[in-house]
Amino acid sequence: MPGFLLNLSSTVLCVHAGQAKPSVPNLRVKAMGLPTATQGPPYIIAGCVNPPPPVNVGPCILGNWIVAALRVKSMGMPVLLMDSQAICVPTGTPLTVVLTQMRVRGM
């Protein structure tokens, strides 16, 4: 099933409400005039409130994408879709796509 592509205006959060943004936006493909994101580079997470050791493992720092588009690629890397899945480092919790552009779809 096709999903909407993630771009720089997409809202992506860790489960502890930290804001995630692509570390390297894809400047070649744009959706709604903004660069999209691909699976390769991780997302950088800021504002995660997960407590540091010894209470917990600490705040989410990076989000590594493990599921992305199957058919749509840019510069050899799969683009990220609204239903793509990522795991945060060091917590192992998922990233959640809350909002994205609603014009360009991929599969």
Short mmCIF file of C-alpha atoms in Angstrom, two decimals:
data_model
loop_
_atom_site.label_atom_id
_atom_site.label_comp_id
_atom_site.label_asym_id
_atom_site.label_seq_id
_atom_site.Cartn_x
_atom_site.Cartn_y
_atom_site.Cartn_z
CA MET A 1 0.00 0.00 0.00
CA PRO A 2 1.43 3.40 -0.96
CA GLY A 3 2.44 5.81 1.80
CA PHE A 4 3.24 9.51 1.86
CA LEU A 5 6.93 10.49 1.62
CA LEU A 6 8.63 12.11 4.61
CA ASN A 7 10.11 15.57 4.04
CA LEU A 8 11.78 18.18 6.28
CA SER A 9 8.42 19.43 7.56
CA SER A 10 7.36 15.96 8.74
CA THR A 11 6.83 15.54 12.48
CA VAL A 12 8.69 12.48 13.75
CA LEU A 13 8.93 11.76 17.50
CA CYS A 14 10.54 9.20 19.75
CA VAL A 15 8.25 7.61 22.36
CA HIS A 16 9.63 10.06 24.96
CA ALA A 17 8.50 13.10 22.88
CA GLY A 18 11.93 13.90 21.42
CA GLN A 19 11.84 15.61 18.01
CA ALA A 20 13.63 13.69 15.21
CA LYS A 21 15.01 15.23 12.01
CA PRO A 22 17.10 13.76 9.18
CA SER A 23 20.85 14.17 9.64
CA VAL A 24 21.31 14.33 5.84
CA PRO A 25 18.23 15.52 3.91
CA ASN A 26 17.85 14.28 0.33
CA LEU A 27 18.23 17.44 -1.75
CA ARG A 28 17.59 15.66 -5.08
CA VAL A 29 13.94 14.73 -4.47
CA LYS A 30 11.51 17.23 -3.00
CA ALA A 31 7.94 16.86 -1.79
CA MET A 32 5.88 20.03 -1.34
CA GLY A 33 9.07 21.99 -2.14
CA LEU A 34 11.09 20.52 0.75
CA PRO A 35 13.85 17.88 0.69
CA THR A 36 12.79 14.30 1.42
CA ALA A 37 14.63 11.71 3.54
CA THR A 38 16.21 8.36 2.67
CA GLN A 39 16.85 5.23 4.72
CA GLY A 40 20.65 5.46 4.93
CA PRO A 41 21.49 8.40 7.20
CA PRO A 42 20.03 8.27 10.73
CA TYR A 43 17.66 10.81 12.20
CA ILE A 44 19.02 13.01 15.01
CA ILE A 45 16.77 13.23 18.08
CA ALA A 46 16.61 16.29 20.33
CA GLY A 47 14.57 16.86 23.47
CA CYS A 48 14.13 13.23 24.57
CA VAL A 49 13.21 13.15 28.27
CA ASN A 50 14.17 9.53 28.99
CA PRO A 51 16.24 9.63 32.23
CA PRO A 52 19.98 8.87 32.21
CA PRO A 53 21.62 5.99 34.09
CA PRO A 54 21.22 4.56 36.71
CA VAL A 55 17.44 5.19 36.38
CA ASN A 56 17.27 4.24 32.68
CA VAL A 57 19.52 3.97 29.61
CA GLY A 58 19.43 7.69 28.82
CA PRO A 59 17.81 9.83 26.15
CA CYS A 60 17.27 8.76 22.55
CA ILE A 61 20.07 10.16 20.38
CA LEU A 62 19.67 8.62 16.92
CA GLY A 63 16.90 6.90 14.98
CA ASN A 64 18.01 4.19 12.52
CA TRP A 65 15.44 3.32 9.85
CA ILE A 66 14.93 -0.41 9.28
CA VAL A 67 11.90 -0.36 6.94
CA ALA A 68 11.51 2.08 4.03
CA ALA A 69 10.04 2.20 0.52
CA LEU A 70 10.41 -0.95 -1.57
CA ARG A 71 10.08 0.60 -5.02
CA VAL A 72 10.99 4.29 -4.73
CA LYS A 73 14.67 5.21 -4.41
CA SER A 74 16.71 8.36 -4.65
CA MET A 75 20.45 8.22 -5.27
CA GLY A 76 20.26 4.44 -4.73
CA MET A 77 18.65 4.64 -1.27
CA PRO A 78 14.99 3.88 -0.43
CA VAL A 79 12.96 6.96 0.49
CA LEU A 80 11.17 7.11 3.84
CA LEU A 81 7.40 6.80 3.98
CA MET A 82 4.81 7.53 6.65
CA ASP A 83 4.68 3.82 7.51
CA SER A 84 8.50 3.36 7.63
CA GLN A 85 9.90 1.96 10.87
CA ALA A 86 12.91 3.02 12.92
CA ILE A 87 14.64 2.05 16.16
CA CYS A 88 16.16 4.62 18.52
CA VAL A 89 19.67 4.35 19.92
CA PRO A 90 20.37 3.60 22.80
CA THR A 91 16.82 2.89 24.03
CA GLY A 92 15.64 0.46 21.33
CA THR A 93 12.24 2.18 21.19
CA PRO A 94 10.51 3.13 17.91
CA LEU A 95 10.20 6.46 16.16
CA THR A 96 6.64 7.53 15.35
CA VAL A 97 5.68 9.54 12.26
CA VAL A 98 2.97 11.90 13.50
CA LEU A 99 2.48 14.17 10.48
CA THR A 100 3.82 14.43 6.94
CA GLN A 101 3.02 16.07 3.62
CA MET A 102 -0.09 14.67 1.92
CA ARG A 103 0.65 15.01 -1.81
CA VAL A 104 3.47 12.68 -2.86
CA ARG A 105 3.08 8.92 -2.35
CA GLY A 106 5.54 6.09 -2.77
CA MET A 107 5.64 2.36 -2.38
#
